[in-house]
XYZ file of C-alpha atoms in Angstrom:
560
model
C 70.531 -27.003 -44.708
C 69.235 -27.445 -41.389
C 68.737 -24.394 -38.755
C 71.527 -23.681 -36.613
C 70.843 -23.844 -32.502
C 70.617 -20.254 -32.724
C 68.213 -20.133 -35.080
C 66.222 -22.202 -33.400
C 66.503 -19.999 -30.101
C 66.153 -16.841 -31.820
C 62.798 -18.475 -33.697
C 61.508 -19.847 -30.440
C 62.163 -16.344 -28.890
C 60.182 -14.725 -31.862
C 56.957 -17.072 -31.151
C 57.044 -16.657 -27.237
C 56.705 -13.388 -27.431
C 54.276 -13.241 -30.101
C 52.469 -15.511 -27.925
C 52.634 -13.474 -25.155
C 51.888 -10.043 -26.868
C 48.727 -11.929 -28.479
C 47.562 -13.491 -25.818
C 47.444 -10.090 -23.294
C 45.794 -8.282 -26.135
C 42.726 -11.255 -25.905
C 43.019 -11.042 -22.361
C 42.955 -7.288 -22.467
C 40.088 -7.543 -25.401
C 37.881 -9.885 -22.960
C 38.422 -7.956 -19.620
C 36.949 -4.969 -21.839
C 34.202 -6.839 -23.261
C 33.089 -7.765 -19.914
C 33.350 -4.305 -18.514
C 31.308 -2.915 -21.592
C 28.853 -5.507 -21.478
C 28.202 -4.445 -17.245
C 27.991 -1.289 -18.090
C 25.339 -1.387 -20.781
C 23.614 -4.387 -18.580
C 23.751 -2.264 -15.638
C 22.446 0.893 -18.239
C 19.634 -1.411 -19.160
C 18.182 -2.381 -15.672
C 18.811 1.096 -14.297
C 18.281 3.586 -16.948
C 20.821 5.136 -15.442
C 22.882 8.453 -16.879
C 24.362 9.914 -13.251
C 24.900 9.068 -9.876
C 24.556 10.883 -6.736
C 25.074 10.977 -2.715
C 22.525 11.474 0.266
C 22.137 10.641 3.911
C 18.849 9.856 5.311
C 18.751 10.986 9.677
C 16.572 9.112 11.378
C 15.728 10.303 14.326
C 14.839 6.998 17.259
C 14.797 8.755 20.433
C 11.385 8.529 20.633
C 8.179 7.616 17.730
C 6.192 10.412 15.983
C 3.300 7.683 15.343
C 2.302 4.802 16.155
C -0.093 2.429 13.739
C -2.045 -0.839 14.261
C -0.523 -3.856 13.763
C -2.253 -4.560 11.010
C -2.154 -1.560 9.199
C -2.779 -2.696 5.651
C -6.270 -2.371 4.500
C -8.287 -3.056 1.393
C -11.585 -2.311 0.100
C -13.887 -4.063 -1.597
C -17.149 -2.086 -2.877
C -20.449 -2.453 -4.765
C -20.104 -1.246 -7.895
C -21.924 -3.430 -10.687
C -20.435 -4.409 -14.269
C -22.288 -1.625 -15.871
C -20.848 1.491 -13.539
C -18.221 3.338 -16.275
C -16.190 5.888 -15.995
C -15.148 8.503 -19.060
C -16.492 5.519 -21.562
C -15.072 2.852 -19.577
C -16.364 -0.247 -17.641
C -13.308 -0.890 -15.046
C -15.314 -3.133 -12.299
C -16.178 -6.732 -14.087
C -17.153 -8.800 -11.584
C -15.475 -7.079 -8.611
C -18.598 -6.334 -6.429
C -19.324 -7.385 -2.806
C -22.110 -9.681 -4.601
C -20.715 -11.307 -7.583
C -17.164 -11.507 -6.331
C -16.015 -14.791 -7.566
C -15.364 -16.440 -3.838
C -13.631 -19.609 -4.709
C -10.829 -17.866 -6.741
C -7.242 -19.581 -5.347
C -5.360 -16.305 -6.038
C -8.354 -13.788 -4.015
C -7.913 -16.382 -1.013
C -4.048 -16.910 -1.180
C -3.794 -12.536 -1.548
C -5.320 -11.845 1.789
C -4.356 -14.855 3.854
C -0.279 -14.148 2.735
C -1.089 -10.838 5.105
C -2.335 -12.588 8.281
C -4.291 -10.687 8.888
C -5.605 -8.136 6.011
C -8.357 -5.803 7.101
C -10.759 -5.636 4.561
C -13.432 -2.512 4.654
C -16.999 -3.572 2.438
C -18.127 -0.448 1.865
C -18.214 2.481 -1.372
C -20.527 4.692 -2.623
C -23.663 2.396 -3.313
C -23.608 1.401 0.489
C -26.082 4.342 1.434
C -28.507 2.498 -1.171
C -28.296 -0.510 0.108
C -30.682 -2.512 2.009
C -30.297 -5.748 4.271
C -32.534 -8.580 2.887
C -35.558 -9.596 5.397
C -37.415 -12.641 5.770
C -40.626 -12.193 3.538
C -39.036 -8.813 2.029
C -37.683 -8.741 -1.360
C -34.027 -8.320 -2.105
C -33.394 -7.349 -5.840
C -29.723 -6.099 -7.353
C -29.020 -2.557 -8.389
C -30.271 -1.079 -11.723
C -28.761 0.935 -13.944
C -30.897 4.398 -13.913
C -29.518 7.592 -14.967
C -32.010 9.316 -12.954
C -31.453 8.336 -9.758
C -28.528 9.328 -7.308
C -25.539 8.007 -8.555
C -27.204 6.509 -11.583
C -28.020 3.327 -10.092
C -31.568 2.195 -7.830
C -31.197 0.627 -4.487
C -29.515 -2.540 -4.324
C -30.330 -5.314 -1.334
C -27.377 -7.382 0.441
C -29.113 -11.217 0.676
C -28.171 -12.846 3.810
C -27.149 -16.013 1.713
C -24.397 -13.993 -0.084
C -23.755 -12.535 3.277
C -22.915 -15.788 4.868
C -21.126 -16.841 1.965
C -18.778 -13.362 2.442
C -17.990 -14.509 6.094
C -17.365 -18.058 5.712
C -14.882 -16.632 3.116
C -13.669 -13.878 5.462
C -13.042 -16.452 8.171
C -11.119 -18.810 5.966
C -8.792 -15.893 4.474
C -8.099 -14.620 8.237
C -9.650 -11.353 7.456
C -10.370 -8.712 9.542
C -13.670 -7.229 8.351
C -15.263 -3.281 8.594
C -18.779 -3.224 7.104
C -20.245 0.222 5.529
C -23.671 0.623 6.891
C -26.108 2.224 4.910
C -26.618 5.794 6.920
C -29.199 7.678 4.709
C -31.828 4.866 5.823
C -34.814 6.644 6.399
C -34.224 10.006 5.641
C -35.225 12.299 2.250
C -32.877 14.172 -0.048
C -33.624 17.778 -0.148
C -33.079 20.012 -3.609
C -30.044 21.140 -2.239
C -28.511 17.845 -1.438
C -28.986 17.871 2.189
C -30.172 14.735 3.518
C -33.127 15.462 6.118
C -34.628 13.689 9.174
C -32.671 11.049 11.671
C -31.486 8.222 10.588
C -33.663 4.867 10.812
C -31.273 2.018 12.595
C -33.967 -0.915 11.937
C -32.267 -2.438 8.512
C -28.704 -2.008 10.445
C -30.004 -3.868 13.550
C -31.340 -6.433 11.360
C -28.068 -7.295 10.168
C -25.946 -6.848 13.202
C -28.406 -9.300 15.262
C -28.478 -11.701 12.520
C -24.444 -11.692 11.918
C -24.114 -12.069 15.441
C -26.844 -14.785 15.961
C -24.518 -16.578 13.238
C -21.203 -16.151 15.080
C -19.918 -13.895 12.444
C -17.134 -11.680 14.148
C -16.815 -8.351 12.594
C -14.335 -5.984 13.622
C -16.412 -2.442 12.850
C -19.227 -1.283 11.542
C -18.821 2.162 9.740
C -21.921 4.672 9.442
C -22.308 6.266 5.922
C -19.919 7.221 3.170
C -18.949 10.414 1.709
C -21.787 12.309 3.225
C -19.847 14.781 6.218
C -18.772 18.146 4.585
C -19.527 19.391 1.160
C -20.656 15.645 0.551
C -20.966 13.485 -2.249
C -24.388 12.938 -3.756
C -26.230 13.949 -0.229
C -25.050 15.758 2.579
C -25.617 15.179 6.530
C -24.673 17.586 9.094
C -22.597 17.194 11.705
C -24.805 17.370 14.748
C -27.294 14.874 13.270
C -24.431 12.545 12.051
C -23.550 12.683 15.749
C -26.077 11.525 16.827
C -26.632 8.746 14.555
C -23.250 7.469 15.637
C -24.568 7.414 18.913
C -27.541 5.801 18.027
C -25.489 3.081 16.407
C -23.311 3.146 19.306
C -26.013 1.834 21.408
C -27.863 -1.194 19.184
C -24.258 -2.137 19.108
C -23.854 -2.263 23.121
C -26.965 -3.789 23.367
C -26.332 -6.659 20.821
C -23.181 -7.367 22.657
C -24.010 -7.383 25.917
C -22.035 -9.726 27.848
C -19.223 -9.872 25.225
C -15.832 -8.999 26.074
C -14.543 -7.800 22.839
C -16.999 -5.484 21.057
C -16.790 -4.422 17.341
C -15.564 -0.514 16.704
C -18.086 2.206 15.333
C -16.664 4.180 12.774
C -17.677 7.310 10.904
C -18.156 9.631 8.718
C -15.960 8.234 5.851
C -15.846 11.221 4.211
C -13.387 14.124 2.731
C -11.946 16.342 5.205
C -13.758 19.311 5.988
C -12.079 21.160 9.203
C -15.097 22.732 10.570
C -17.586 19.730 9.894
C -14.730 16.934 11.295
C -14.141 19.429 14.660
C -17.895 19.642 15.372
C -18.733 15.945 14.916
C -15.948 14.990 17.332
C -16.751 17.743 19.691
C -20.256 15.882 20.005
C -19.248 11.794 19.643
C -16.653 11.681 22.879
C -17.804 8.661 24.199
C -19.815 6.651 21.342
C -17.082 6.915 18.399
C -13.919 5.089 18.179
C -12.814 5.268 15.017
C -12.883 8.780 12.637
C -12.528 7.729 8.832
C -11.430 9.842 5.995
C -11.231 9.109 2.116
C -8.180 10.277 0.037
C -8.215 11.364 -3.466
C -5.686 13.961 -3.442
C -4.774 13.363 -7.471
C -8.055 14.314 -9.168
C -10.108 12.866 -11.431
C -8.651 9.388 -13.000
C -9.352 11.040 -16.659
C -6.696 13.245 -16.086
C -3.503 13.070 -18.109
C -1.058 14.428 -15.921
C -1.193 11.728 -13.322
C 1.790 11.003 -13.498
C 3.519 14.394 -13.580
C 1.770 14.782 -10.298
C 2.833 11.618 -8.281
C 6.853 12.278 -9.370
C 6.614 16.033 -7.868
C 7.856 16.222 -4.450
C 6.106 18.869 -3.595
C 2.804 17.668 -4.750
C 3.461 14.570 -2.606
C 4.119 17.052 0.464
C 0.795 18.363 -0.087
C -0.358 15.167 0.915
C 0.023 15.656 4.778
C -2.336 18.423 5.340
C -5.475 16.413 6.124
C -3.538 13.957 8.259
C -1.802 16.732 10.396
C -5.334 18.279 10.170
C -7.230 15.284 11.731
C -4.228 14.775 14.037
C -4.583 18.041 15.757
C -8.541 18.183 15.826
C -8.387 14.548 17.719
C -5.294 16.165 20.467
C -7.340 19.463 20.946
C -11.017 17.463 21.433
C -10.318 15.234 24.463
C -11.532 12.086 22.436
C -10.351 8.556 22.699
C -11.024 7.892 18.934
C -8.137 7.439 16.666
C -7.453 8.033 13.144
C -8.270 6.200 10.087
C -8.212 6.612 5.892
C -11.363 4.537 5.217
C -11.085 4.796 1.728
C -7.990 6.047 -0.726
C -7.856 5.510 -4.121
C -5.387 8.729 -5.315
C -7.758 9.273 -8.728
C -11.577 9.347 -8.085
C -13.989 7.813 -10.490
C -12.329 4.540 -10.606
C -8.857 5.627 -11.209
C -6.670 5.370 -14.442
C -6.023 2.035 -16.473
C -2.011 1.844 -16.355
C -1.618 4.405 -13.778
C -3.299 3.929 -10.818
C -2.899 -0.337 -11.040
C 0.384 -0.063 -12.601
C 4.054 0.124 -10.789
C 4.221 3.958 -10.687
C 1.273 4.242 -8.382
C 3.265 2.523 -5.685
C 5.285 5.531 -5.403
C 2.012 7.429 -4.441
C 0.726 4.429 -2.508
C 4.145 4.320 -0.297
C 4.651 7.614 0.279
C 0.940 7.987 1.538
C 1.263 4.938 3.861
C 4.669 6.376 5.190
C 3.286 10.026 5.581
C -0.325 8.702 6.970
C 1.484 6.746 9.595
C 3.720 9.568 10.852
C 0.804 11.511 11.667
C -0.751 8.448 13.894
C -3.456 7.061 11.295
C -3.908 3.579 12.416
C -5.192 2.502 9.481
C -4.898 2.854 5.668
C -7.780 1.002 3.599
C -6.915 1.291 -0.206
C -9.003 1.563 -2.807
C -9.008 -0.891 -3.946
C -8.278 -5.109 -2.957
C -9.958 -5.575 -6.717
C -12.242 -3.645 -8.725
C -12.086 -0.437 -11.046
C -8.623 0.443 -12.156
C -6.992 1.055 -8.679
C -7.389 -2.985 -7.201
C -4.040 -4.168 -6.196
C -5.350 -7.497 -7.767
C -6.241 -7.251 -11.658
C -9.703 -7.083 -11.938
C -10.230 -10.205 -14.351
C -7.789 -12.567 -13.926
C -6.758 -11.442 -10.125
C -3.208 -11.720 -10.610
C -1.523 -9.102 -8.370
C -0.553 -5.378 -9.023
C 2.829 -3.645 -8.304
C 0.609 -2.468 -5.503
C -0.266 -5.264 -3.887
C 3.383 -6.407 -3.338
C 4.213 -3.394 -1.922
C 1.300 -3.484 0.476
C 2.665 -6.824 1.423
C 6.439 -5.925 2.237
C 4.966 -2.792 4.054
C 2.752 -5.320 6.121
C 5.175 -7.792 6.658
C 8.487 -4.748 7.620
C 7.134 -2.036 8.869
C 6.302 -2.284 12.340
C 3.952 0.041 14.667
C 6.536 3.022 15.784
C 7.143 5.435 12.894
C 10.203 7.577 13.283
C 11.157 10.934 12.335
C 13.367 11.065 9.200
C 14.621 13.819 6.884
C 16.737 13.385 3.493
C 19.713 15.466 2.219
C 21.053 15.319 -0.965
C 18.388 15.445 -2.918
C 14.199 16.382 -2.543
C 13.630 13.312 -5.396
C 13.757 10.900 -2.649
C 11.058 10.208 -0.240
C 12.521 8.370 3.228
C 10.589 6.724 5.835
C 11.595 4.598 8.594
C 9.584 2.245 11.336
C 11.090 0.454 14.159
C 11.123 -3.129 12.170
C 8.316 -5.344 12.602
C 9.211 -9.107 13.280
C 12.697 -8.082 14.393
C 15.132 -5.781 16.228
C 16.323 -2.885 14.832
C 15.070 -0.679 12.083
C 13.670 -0.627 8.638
C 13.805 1.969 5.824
C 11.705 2.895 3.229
C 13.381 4.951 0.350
C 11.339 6.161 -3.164
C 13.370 7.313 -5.648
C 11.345 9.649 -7.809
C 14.654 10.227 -10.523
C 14.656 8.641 -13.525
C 17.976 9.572 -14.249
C 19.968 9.019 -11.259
C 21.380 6.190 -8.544
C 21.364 7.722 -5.229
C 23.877 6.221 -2.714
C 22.342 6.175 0.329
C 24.280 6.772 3.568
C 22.799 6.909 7.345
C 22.570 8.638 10.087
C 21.076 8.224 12.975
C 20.833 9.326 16.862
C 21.479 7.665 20.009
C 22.289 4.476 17.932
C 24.013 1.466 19.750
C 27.463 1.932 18.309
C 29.416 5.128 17.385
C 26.955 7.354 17.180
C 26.586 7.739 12.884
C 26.919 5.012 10.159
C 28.567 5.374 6.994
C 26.508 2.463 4.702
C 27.749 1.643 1.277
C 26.423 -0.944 -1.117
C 28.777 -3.463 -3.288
C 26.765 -4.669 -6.417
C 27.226 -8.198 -8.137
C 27.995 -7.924 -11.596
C 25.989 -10.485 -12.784
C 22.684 -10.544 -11.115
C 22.847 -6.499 -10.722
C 21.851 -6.833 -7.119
C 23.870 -7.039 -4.435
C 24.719 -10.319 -2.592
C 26.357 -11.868 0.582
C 28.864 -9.602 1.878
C 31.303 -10.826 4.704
C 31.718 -8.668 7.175
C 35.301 -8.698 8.954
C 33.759 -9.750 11.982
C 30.915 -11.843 11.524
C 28.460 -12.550 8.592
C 25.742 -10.677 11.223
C 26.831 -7.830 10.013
C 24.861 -7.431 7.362
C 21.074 -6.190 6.352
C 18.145 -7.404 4.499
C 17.639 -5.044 1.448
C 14.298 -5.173 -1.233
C 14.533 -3.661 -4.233
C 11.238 -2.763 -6.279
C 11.885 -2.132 -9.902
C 9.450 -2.040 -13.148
C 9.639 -4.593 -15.436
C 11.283 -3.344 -18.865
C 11.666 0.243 -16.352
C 8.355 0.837 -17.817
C 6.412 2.936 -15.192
C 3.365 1.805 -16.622
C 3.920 -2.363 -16.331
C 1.823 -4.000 -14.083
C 4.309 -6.600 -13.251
C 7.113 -5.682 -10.651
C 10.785 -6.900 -10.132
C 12.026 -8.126 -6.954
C 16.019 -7.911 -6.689
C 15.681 -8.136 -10.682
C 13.201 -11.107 -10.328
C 9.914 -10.568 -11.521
C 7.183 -11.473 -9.075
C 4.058 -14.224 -10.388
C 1.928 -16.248 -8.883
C 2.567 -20.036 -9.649
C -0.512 -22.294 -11.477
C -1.859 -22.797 -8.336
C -2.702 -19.305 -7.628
C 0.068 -19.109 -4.756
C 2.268 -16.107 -3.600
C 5.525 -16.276 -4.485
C 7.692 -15.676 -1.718
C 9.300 -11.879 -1.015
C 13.237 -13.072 -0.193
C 15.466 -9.713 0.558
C 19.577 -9.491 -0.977
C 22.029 -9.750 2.003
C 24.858 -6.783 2.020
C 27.172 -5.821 4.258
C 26.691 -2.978 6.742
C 29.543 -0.883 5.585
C 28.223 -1.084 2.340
C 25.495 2.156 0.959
C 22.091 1.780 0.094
C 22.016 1.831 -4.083
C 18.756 3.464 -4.666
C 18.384 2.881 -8.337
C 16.361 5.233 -10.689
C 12.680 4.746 -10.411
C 13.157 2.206 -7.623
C 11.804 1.189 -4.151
C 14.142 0.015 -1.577
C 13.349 -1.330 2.069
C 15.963 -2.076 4.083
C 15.791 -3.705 7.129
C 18.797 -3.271 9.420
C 18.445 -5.452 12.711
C 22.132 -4.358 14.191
C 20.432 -0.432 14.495
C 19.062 -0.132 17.976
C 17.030 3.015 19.246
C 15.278 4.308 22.457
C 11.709 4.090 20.283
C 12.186 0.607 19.024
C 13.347 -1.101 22.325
């Protein structure tokens, strides 16, 4: 018998909402899928378990330090394949003379700063000698029983004007370590005795300017002011060796309008040996350098423990503020320099030092150094040992060396006085920004554990006073993207976010906005493009992360 009409209704009724209830239960089933699958996605890139608030006050009414332009520095020293450290050999082929020239990745690294000042310099350089016409020029040696276990090494003036063509072609800006315990004998005590003989320096400096060679500073001795390393000089003496140096580099310039700087000592800080050789260089110094190793030894094991503390990091700023107030008190016109910082002496720490967690270190010095008016902060290395921001062997960068890079490229010269609240596991810096208006911010999240949402507050801003900022995140690429403003699109910042690849402090590759940064076959940069998000939006400081954020709409009294 066929189905009556209502039946058929009441059957058609059934179905619908069968249909209905089945297909919001899938709907329901997939929305929840896609939230779980964010949250463990957003879990994985994070490592996230809690989330917190702070504001970061940044005060613009006026700059607590002021920096060169090109502020970025990078060393490159004369260590040869066979110096090790603790059973290892970290330098290859990273030396001042067997530096392979012609690599496309060494040339593309320093010309992507425009300009990078580069310092050639290290512990060898005070066993160096300048070759000589008729005078023979031999490498070092390996020798246990000589200072620093190597013989005296010569600098050949071919490999010298192969180092300056180079130089010139990368846009460098070069500081050469002179060799300042020419002439004198080492006493049983370590003291290094007599004056200083000038005649190898001269040589050079007459024959690189004879070649049209421009070099921005020469730089007398290394680690011998203070306690010293290997051989001591004392202040008066170094004094006046500086001058001496001072005045063979007058001479050879005569009739020049730009003159290269003199630098000295490049040692540690020592209070009492620093205030006497200033006291005595007024006129013929214009550049004091210091060396920072502030973590120890790169043997030791707690490396790590030592760059997340807060309070180790704080440490930091005593020989800064040190140097700072003996150059106010002295009348000088020198400024201040780090000449030298590699965090972990003796080559540093494979995986450590040349790996993404040392850019927390590396940051927060650059950010503290330039608060206290250093002009200048040469690290430790461009390449060599286990500290180069470029691997030693195949030159590829370190986390490092992007960092150095963003810093160079959005930091400008006025640092400004900023304090965080909330919580002491993030370090803040700010700089008026460099190729724009405004301001940018530098934020170092030392929590593994938590998101800070970053709010901020600043003084005599341009509009009302105090900004609330929040951040919106896309869902998919875990960054955030374009957000419209209500007014115009304008109202937005440029945001960089630093992360570890796998969150592995230890990875020497490094994300930017979740993409990981290589160089392409030919050995070329990749480009450093920021995330867009709205101004009312916070800064998402994710755990074990590195944010700059560059925020043009911001203006202040010290960055007009």
């Amino acid at each position: 018998m066929a189905p009556s009409q209502t039946d058929q209704e009441t059957s058609t009724k059934q179905n619908t909402l069968f249909y209905l209830m089945g297909g919001s239960f899938f709907s329901l089933l997939f929305l929840f899928s896609c939230v779980w699958l964010y949250l463990v996605s957003k879990s994985s890139v994070f490592g996230a378990s809690q989330s917190t608030e702070g504001t970061v006050f940044i005060n613009g009414t006026a700059s607590i330090g002021a920096t060169d332009h090109d502020f970025i520095c990078a060393t490159l020293d004369w260590w040869p394949p066979d110096k090790c450290d603790y059973g290892t050999c970290s330098w290859g082929r990273a030396s001042l003379l067997n530096l392979d020239l012609t690599n496309p990745i060494l040339l593309n690294a320093i010309k992507a700063f425009s300009p990078l000042k580069i310092r050639m310099g290290g512990t060898l350089q005070d066993k160096v000698i300048y070759e000589r016409q008729g005078e023979p020029c031999t490498s070092f040696v390996k020798n246990s029983s000589e200072m620093f276990s190597f013989s005296q090494g010569c600098l050949s003036m071919s490999r010298w004007d192969e180092l300056n063509t180079f130089f010139k072609q990368a846009g460098a800006v070069v500081i050469f370590g002179l060799n300042a315990l020419k002439g004198r004998t080492i006493a049983s005590d370590g003291s290094a005795v007599g004056a200083w003989d000038p005649s190898d320096a001269e040589s050079l400096i007459r024959y690189t300017v004879n070649r049209g060679y421009r070099i921005h500073g020469w730089e007398l001795g290394n680690e011998l002011s203070g306690n010293g390393v290997g051989a001591i000089v004392a202040a008066d003496q170094y004094a006046s060796d500086v001058t001496t140096l001072q005045n063979i580099v007058e001479n050879i310039h005569a009739g020049f309008e730009d003159k290269p700087l003199v630098l000295a000592p490049g040692g540690f800080f020592d209070a009492n040996w620093f205030t006497k050789f200033i006291e005595k260089t007024p006129k013929s110094l214009q550049v004091v350098t210091q060396h920072i190793y502030n973590l120890g030894p790169g043997v030791d094991d707690h490396l790590i423990d030592k760059i997340l503390d807060p309070s180790y990091l704080d440490g930091g700023s005593q020989p800064f503020s040190s140097l700072q107030g003996i150059l106010k008190g002295s009348g000088t016109q020198a400024v201040a320099w780090v000449g030298e910082a590699g965090g972990a002496y003796n080559s540093g720490h494979n995986l450590v030092t040349n790996a993404f967690v040392f850019s927390f270190w590396y940051l927060d010095q650059l950010g503290m150094a330039s608060s206290y008016d250093t002009k200048t902060y040469c690290r430790q290395t461009l390449i060599g040992g286990n500290y180069g921001l470029l691997n030693t062997t195949t030159f590829v960068p370190n986390p490092d060396y992007y960092s150095a890079l963003l810093w160079h490229r959005l930091m400008g010269q006025n640092a400004l006085s900023t304090s965080f609240s909330g919580t002491k596991k993030i370090r803040a810096y700010a700089h008026c920004s460099k190729a724009t208006q405004g301001i940018t911010l530098l934020l170092i999240n030392l929590d593994g554990n938590t998101t800070v949402q970053v709010s901020i507050s600043t003084e005599n801003v341009a509009r009302n006073g105090t900004w609330i900022l929040q951040e919106y995140q896309n869902r998919r690429a875990k960054f955030a993207t374009i957000t419209r403003g209500t007014k115009l699109d304008e109202n937005t910042r440029e945001e960089y976010h630093l992360t570890a690849k796998d969150g592995d402090l230890h990875s020497q590759s490094v994300l930017l906005n979740g993409k990981i940064l290589t160089v392409n076959s030919s050995g070329a940069i990749p480009p450093l493009d920021p995330i867009r998000v709205g101004l009312s939006n916070p800064i998402t400081v994710a755990p074990f992360s590195i944010v700059f954020a560059q925020i043009t709409n911001i203006t202040v009294p010290a960055c007009v």
